[in-house]
XYZ file of C-alpha atoms in Angstrom:
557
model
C -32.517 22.831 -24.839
C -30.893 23.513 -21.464
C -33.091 25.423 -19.884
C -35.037 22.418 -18.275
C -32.516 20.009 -16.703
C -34.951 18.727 -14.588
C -36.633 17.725 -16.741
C -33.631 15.247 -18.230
C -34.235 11.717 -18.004
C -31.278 9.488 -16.524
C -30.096 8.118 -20.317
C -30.142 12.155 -21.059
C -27.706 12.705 -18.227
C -25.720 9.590 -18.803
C -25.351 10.315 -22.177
C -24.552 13.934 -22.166
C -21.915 13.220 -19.305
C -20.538 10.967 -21.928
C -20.576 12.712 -24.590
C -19.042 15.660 -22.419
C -15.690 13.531 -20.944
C -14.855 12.127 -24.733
C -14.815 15.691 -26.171
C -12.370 16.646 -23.429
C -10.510 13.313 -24.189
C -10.260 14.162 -28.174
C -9.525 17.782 -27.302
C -6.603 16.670 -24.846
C -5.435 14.076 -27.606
C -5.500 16.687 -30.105
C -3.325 18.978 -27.953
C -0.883 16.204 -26.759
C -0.446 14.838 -30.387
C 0.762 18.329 -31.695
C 3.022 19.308 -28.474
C 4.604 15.959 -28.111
C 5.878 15.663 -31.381
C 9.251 16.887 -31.361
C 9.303 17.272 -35.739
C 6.836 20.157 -34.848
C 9.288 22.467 -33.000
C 9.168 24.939 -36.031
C 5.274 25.493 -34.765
C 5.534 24.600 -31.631
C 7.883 27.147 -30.423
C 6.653 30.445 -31.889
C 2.850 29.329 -31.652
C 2.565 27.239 -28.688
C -0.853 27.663 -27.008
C -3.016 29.130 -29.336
C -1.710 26.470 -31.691
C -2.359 22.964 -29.464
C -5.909 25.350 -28.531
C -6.912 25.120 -32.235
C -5.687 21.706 -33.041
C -7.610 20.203 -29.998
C -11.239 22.178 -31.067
C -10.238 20.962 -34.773
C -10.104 16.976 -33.289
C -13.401 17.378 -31.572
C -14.761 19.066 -34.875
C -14.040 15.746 -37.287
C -15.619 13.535 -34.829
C -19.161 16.285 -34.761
C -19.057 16.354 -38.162
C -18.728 13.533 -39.024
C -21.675 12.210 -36.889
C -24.018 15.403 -36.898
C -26.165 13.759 -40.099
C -26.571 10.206 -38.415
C -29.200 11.712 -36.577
C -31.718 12.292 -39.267
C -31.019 8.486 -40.875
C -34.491 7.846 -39.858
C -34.086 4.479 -41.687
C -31.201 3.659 -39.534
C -32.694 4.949 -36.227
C -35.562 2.362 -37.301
C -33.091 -0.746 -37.238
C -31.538 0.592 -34.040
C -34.398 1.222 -32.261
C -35.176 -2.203 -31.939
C -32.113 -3.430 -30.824
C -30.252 -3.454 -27.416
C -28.977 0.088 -28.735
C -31.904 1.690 -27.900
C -31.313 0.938 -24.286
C -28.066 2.328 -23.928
C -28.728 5.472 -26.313
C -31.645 7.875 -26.554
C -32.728 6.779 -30.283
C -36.064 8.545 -29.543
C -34.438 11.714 -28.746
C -32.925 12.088 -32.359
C -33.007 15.418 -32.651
C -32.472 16.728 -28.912
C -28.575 14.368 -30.003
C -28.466 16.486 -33.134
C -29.121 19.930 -31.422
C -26.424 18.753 -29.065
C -23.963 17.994 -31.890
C -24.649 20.974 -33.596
C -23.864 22.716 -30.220
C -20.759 21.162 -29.817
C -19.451 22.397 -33.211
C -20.950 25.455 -32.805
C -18.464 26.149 -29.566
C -15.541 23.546 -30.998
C -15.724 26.140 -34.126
C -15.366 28.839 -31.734
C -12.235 27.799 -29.966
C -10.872 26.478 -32.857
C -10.666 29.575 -35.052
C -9.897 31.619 -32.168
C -7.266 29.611 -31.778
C -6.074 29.490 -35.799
C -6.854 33.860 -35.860
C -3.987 34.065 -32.778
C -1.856 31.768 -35.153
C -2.342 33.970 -38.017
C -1.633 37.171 -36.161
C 1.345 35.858 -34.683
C 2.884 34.375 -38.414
C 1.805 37.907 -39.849
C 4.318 39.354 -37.145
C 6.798 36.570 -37.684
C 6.785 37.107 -41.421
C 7.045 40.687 -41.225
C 9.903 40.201 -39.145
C 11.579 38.042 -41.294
C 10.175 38.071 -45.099
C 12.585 35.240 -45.947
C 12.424 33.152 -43.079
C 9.968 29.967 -42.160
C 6.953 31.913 -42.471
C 6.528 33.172 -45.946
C 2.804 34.356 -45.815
C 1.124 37.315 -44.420
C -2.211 37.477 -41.908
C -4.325 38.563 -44.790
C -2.981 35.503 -47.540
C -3.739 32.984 -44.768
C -6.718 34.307 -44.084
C -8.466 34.999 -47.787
C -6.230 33.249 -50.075
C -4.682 29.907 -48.612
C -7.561 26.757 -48.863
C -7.979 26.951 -45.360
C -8.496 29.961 -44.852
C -11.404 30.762 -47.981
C -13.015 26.925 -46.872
C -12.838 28.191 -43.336
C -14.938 31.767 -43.874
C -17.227 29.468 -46.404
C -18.316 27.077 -43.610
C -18.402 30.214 -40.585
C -20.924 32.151 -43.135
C -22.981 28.894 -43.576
C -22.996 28.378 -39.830
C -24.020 31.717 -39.190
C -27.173 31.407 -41.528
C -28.173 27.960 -40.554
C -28.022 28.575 -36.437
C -29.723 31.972 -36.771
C -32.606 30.824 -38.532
C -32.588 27.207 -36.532
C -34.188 28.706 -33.279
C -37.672 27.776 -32.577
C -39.009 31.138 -32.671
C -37.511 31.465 -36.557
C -38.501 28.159 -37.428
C -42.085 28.971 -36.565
C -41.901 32.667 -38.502
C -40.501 31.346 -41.261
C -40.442 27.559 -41.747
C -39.275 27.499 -45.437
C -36.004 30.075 -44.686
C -35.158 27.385 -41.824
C -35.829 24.414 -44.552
C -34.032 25.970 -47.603
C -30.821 28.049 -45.259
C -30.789 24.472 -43.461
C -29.283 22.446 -46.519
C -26.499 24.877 -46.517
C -25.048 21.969 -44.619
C -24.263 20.269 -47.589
C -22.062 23.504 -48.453
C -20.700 23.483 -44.966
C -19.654 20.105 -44.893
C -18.666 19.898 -48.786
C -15.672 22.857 -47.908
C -14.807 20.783 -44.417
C -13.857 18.370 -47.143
C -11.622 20.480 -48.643
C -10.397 22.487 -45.667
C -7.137 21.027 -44.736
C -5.643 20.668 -48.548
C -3.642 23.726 -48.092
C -2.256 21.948 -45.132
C -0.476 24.965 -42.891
C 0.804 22.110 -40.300
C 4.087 20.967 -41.817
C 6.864 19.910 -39.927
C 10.379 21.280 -40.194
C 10.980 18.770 -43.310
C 7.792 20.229 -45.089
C 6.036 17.346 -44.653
C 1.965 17.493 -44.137
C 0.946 16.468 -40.335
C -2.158 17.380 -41.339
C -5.537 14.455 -39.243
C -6.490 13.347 -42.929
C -9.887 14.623 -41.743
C -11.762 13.811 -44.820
C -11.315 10.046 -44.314
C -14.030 9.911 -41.078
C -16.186 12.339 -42.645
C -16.669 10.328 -45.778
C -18.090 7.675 -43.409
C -20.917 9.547 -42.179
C -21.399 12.024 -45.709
C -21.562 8.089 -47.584
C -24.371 6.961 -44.816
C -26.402 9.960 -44.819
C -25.838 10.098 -49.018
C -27.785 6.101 -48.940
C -30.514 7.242 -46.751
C -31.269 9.939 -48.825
C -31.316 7.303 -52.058
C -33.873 4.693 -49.982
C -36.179 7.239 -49.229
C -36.090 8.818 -52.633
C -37.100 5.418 -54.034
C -39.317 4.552 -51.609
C -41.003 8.021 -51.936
C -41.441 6.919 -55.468
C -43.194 3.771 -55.049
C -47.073 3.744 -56.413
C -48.774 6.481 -53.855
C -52.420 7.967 -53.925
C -54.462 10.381 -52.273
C -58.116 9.094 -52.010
C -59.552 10.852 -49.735
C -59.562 14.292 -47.853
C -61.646 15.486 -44.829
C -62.294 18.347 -43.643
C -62.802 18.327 -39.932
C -63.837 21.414 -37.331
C -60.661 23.667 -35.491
C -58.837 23.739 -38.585
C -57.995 20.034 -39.532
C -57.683 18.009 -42.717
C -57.808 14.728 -42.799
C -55.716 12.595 -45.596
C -56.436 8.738 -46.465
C -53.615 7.331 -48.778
C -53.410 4.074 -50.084
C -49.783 2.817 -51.173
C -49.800 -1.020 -51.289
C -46.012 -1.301 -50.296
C -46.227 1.181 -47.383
C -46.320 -1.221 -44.044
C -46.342 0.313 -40.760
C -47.301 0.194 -36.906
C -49.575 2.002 -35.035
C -48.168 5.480 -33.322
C -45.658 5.391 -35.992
C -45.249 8.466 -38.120
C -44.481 9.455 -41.469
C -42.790 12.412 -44.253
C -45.017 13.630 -46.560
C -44.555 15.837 -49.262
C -47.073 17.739 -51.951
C -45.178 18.801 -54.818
C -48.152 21.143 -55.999
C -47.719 23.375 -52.132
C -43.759 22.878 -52.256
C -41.856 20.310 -54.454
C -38.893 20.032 -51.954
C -40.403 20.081 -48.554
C -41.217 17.090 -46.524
C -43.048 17.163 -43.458
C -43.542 14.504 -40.365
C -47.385 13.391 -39.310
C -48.162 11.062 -36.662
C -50.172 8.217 -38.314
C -53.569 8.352 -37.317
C -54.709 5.193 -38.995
C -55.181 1.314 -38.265
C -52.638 -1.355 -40.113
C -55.998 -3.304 -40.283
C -57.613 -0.316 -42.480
C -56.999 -0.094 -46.366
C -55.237 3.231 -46.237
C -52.432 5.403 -44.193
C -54.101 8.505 -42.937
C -53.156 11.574 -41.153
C -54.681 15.088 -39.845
C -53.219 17.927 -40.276
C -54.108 21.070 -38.629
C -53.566 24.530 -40.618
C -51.381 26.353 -38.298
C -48.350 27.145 -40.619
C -46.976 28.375 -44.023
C -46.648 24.914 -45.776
C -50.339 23.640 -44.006
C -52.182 26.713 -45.208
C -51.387 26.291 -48.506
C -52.284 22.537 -48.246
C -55.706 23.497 -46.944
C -55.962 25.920 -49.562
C -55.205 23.267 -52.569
C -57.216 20.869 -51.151
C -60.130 23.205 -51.910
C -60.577 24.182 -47.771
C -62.735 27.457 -47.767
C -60.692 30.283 -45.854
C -63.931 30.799 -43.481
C -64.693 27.105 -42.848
C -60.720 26.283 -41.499
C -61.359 27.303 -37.999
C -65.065 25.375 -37.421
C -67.815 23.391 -38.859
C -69.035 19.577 -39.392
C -66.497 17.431 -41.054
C -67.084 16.729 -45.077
C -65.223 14.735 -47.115
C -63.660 15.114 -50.777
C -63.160 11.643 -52.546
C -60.914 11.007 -55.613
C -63.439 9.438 -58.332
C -63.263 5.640 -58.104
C -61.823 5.881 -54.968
C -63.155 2.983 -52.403
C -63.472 3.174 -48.372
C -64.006 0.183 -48.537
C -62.337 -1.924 -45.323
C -60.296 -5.194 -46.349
C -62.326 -8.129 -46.518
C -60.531 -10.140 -43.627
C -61.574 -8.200 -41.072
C -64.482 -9.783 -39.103
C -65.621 -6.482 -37.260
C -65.421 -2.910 -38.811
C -65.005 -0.055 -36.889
C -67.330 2.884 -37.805
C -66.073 6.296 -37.484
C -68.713 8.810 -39.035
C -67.300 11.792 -39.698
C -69.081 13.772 -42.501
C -71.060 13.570 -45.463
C -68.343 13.079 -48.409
C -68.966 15.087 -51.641
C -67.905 14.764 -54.806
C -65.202 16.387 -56.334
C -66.301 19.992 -57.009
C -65.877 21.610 -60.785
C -62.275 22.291 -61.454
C -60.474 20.192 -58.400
C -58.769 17.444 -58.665
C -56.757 15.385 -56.216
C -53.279 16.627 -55.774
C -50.050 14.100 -56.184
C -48.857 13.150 -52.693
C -45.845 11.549 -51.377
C -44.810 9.843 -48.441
C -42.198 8.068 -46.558
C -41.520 5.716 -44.079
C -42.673 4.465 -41.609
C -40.330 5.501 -38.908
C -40.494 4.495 -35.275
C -41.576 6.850 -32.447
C -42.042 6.085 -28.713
C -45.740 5.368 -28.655
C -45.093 2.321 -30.805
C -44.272 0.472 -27.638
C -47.864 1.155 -26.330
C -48.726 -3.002 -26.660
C -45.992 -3.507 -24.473
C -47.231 -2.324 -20.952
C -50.406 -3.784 -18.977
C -51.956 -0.331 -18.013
C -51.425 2.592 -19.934
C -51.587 6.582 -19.670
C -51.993 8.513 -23.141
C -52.313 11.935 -22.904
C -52.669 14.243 -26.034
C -52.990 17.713 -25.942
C -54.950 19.385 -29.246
C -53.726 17.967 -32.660
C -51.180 15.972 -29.947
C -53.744 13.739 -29.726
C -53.220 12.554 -33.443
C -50.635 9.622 -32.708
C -53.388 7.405 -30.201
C -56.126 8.063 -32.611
C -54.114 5.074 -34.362
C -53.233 3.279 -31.375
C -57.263 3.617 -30.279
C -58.043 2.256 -33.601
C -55.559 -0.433 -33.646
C -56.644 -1.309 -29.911
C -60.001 -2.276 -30.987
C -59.654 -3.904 -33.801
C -57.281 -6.222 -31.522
C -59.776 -6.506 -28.820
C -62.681 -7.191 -31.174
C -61.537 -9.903 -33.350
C -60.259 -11.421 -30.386
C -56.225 -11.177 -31.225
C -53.411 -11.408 -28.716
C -53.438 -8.015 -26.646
C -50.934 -7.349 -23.309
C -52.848 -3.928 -22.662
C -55.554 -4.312 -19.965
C -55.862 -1.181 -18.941
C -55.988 2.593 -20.874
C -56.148 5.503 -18.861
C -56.619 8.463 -22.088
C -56.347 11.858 -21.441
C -57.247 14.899 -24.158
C -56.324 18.471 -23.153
C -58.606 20.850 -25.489
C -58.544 24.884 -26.028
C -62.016 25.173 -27.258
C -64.859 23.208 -27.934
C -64.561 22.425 -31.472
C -61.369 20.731 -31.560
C -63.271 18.119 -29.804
C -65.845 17.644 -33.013
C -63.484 15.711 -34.894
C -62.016 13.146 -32.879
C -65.372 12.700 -30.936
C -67.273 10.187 -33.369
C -64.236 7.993 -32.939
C -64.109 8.060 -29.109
C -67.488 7.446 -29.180
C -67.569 4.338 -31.434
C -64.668 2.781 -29.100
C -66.415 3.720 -25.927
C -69.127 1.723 -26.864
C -67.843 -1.628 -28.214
C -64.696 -1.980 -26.869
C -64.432 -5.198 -25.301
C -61.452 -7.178 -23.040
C -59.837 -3.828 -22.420
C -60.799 -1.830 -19.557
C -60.515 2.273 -21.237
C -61.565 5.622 -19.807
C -61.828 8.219 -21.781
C -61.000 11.792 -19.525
C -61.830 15.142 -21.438
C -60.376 18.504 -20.532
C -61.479 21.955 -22.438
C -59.062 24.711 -20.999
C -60.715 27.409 -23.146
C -62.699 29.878 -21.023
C -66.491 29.543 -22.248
C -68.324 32.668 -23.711
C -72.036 33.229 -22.253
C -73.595 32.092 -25.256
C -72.007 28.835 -24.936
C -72.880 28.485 -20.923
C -76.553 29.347 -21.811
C -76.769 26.729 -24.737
C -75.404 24.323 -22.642
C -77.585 25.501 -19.765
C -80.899 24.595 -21.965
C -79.288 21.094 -23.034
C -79.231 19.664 -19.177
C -82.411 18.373 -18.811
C -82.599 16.754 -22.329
C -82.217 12.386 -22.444
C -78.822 12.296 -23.539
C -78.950 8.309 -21.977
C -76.523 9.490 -19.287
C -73.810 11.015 -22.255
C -71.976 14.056 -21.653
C -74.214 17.386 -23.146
C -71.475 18.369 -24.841
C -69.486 15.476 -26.800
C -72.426 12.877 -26.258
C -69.791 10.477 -24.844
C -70.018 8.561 -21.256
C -66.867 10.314 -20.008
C -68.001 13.769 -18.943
C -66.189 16.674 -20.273
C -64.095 18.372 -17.473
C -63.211 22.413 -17.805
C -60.074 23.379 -16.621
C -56.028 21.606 -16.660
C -55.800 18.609 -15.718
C -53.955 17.884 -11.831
C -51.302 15.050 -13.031
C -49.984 15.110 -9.497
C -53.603 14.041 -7.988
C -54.465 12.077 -10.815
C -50.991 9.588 -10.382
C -51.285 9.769 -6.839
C -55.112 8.216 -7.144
C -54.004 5.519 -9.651
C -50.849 4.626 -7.985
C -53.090 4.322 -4.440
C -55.457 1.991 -6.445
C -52.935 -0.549 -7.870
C -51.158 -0.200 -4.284
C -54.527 -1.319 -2.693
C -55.881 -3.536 -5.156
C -58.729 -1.484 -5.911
C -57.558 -0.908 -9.708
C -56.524 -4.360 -10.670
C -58.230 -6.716 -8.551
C -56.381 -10.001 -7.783
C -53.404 -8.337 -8.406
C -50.315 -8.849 -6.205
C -49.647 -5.516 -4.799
C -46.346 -6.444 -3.786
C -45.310 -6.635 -7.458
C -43.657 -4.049 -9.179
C -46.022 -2.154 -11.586
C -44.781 0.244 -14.643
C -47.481 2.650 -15.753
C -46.378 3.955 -19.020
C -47.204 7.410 -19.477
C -47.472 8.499 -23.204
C -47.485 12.256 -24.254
C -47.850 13.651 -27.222
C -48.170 17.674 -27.183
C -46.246 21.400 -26.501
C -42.765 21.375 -24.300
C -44.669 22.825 -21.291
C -47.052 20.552 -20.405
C -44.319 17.553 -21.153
C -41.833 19.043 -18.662
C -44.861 18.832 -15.847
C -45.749 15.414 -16.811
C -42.193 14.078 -16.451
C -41.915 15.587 -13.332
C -45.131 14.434 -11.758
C -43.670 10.827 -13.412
C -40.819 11.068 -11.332
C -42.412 12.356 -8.351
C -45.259 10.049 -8.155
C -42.936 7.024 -8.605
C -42.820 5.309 -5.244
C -44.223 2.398 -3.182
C -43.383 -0.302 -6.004
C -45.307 2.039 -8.929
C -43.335 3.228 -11.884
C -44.125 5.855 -14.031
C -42.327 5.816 -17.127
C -42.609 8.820 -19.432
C -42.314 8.659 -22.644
C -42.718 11.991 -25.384
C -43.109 12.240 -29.191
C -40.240 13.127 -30.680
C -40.238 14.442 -34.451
């Protein structure tokens, strides 16, 4: 997470500066409130340091926890995001805030039970001293017999667990130990509740000057406790899966139809299949149109959880990595579009089949819809999406929704889309291409090029196929997706390709009759691996000159 500062947007740095100076104004608070008050002499004195040390990492602890779960409200990220909120705060970057929070108590924790294991030590040595004086406990009661001290091993064990398996290289060996070790935080959080009842700061009068922690905790436990109840209910609403596809490079497509589910395009959604895991949820981009009759999204088999979708769908182990899309429909299921619509957009993507001997559609649940950056797509003139392989999943809904604007003549700020798809290998490009192709083709009032990259390296078989397909009447379509846009081989050069657009808007060349002395945003959307992101914010940033803005914006899940 901080390996790529320069890759940190200005709201990152802003924010992280000041979330940095009010942890060192809560730890110096903590510190002062303890050595300034004079009815704590009878700590003060034979502690001193390693007391205020732990008292000011225990301040900056209440206010982590008691924010680290506000993060993942999804429901009340949703209601911020379209507020003035969103542009003071990050609300996109959810979880880059809660990897910083969980940072924070990770080295709060640190300093504050070195601090309390000094304090301990030096009572032990106190006590022993003087068995009848002030101190009347020993290193070894504090430590595994007093409430702070068995709460305080409780929460380090949970920590341990949870951070360990949090890293991205665990999470990807082993998503389910991440998922399950992950709601230790309840545990965590439940003894923080109960961590300060033993209450080992008492002044010289035995009276408690304990921070009555559990007060701003309940705030954000109670917040977190009625998200959970919304989307439990809302998971439970009528849901049904109609339809799956099976498209080439390892994707499934799901349609869904829930009446009461009402969303945006390049929003995204949870979905769970109790028959793969009952207690797992997992986000997908939305890959459908509001203006369609179901929510739909494509999921490529690349994990634990995925695999075993694939497999309960009925997705043959050979056929996962290739082949032409097919369908599986639920019996008396309709793809049918709604009846308002006065142009429908045909995307032909397989033969569908019945449902085979023995299958039958699996329950499915989902929830949301939850906002994500490329939901402000209909709010710039010209427009960059780039999507690198199953990346490309959160335009194929703003595409959609695009033409069904354009075509039935609606209200539509976007003039110009500039859509970029980075590939591996051929046959990820099977089933997104009939899509592409339909919208190439009709898409009226809004100027879009489509730009294809494959960064696989070809096998001779492939070369000589293509080879033989040159001469053939294509009408002018590329040989090997049989759309206008030819395919290009090879990464894509941001920096040339921002400096060519930002040259043509400069000149006039890209929007005639503009006013080139206007300031122009380009909003650059990216959906795809950390890499690639980091050199398309910096070629953002770098290209971003001569009254041309390009704003980057990445998918966050």
């Amino acid at each position: 997470m901080f390996k790529s500062f320069e890759t940190w947007t200005t709201r990152r740095y802003l924010f992280f500066i000041t979330w940095f100076l009010l942890h060192v104004m809560l730890f110096i608070f903590g510190v002062l409130r303890v050595m300034l008050d004079k009815n704590l002499s009878n700590l003060n004195i034979p502690l001193n340091y390693s007391l205020w040390i732990a008292r000011g990492g225990g301040m900056c602890l209440i206010w982590d926890c008691s924010i680290i779960l506000l993060p993942v409200c999804r429901n009340i990220l949703r209601i911020l995001r379209v507020s003035f909120i969103n542009k003071l705060i990050p609300i996109d970057e959810n979880i880059w805030f809660h990897k910083i929070t969980a940072y924070s108590i990770l080295f709060c924790t640190t300093v504050h039970a070195i601090g309390h294991y000094v304090n301990f030590f030096k009572m032990d040595r106190l006590h022993r001293e003087d068995p009848g004086g002030y101190f009347q406990q020993s290193a070894a009661e504090l430590l595994y017999k007093s409430p702070a001290g068995i709460t305080g091993h409780i929460m380090l064990l949970c920590m341990v667990l949870m951070y360990t398996t949090a890293k991205h290289t665990g999470r990807n060996k082993s998503f389910e130990t991440f998922w399950y070790t992950h709601h230790l935080a309840f545990v965590m959080l439940g003894a923080l509740m109960f961590h300060g009842i033993g209450c080992i700061v008492r002044d010289k009068d035995g009276v408690c000057r304990g921070y009555k922690s559990y007060r701003y905790l309940a705030i954000g436990y109670c917040l977190y406790i009625l998200e959970r109840f919304i989307r439990a209910w809302r998971a439970r609403l009528d849901t049904r899966l109609v339809k799956a596809i099976q498209h080439p490079a390892g994707v499934v497509e799901l349609q869904i139809q829930k009446p009461s589910f009402k969303y945006k395009p390049g929003q995204y959604l949870f979905i769970n299949v109790p028959d793969v895991s009952e207690y797992q949820w997992h986000p997908f981009t939305i890959t459908s149109s509001p203006f369609e009759d179901y929510v739909s999204v494509h999921i490529r088999q690349v994990g634990d959880w995925t695999r075993a979708l694939g497999t309960r769908m009925g997705v043959e182990k050979e056929e996962r990595g290739g082949g032409a899309g097919r369908g599986i429909q639920a019996a008396g299921a309709s793809s049918k579009g709604r009846p308002e619509k006065n142009v429908e957009l045909v995307d032909d993507r397989g033969e569908e089949i019945h449902i085979r001997s023995g299958f039958s559609m699996p329950m499915v649940c989902i929830d949301g819809p939850f906002g994500a950056p490329t939901e402000d797509v209909f709010d710039h003139e010209i427009v960059v999406l780039v999507g690198s392989g199953i990346g490309v999943t959160p335009f194929a809904s703003i595409l959609r929704d695009i033409w069904y604007r354009a075509n039935n003549n609606m209200p539509l700020k976007t003039k110009h889309i500039e859509f970029y798809w980075v590939c591996r290998d051929l046959a990820s490009l099977k089933w997104f291409q009939s899509l592409l192709a339909t919208i190439e083709q009709s898409m009226l009032h809004v100027k879009l090029k489509i730009h294809i990259y494959c960064t696989a390296v070809m096998k001779p078989d492939q070369h000589h196929n293509i080879a033989l397909h040159l001469n053939d009447d294509f009408g002018g379509a590329d040989t090997i997706t049989g759309l206008q846009a030819l395919t290009n081989f090879g990464r894509p050069n941001f920096g040339a390709i921002f400096t060519e657009l930002r040259e043509g808007i400069t000149n006039g060349t890209y929007m005639p009759g503009s006013n080139q002395e206007l300031s122009v945003e380009v909003a650059v959307f990216f959906c795809g691996p950390g890499a690639m992101a980091k050199s398309l914010r910096k070629e953002s940033r770098i290209q971003s000159k001569n009254g041309v803005k390009f704003a980057f914006r990445k998918e966050h899940f």
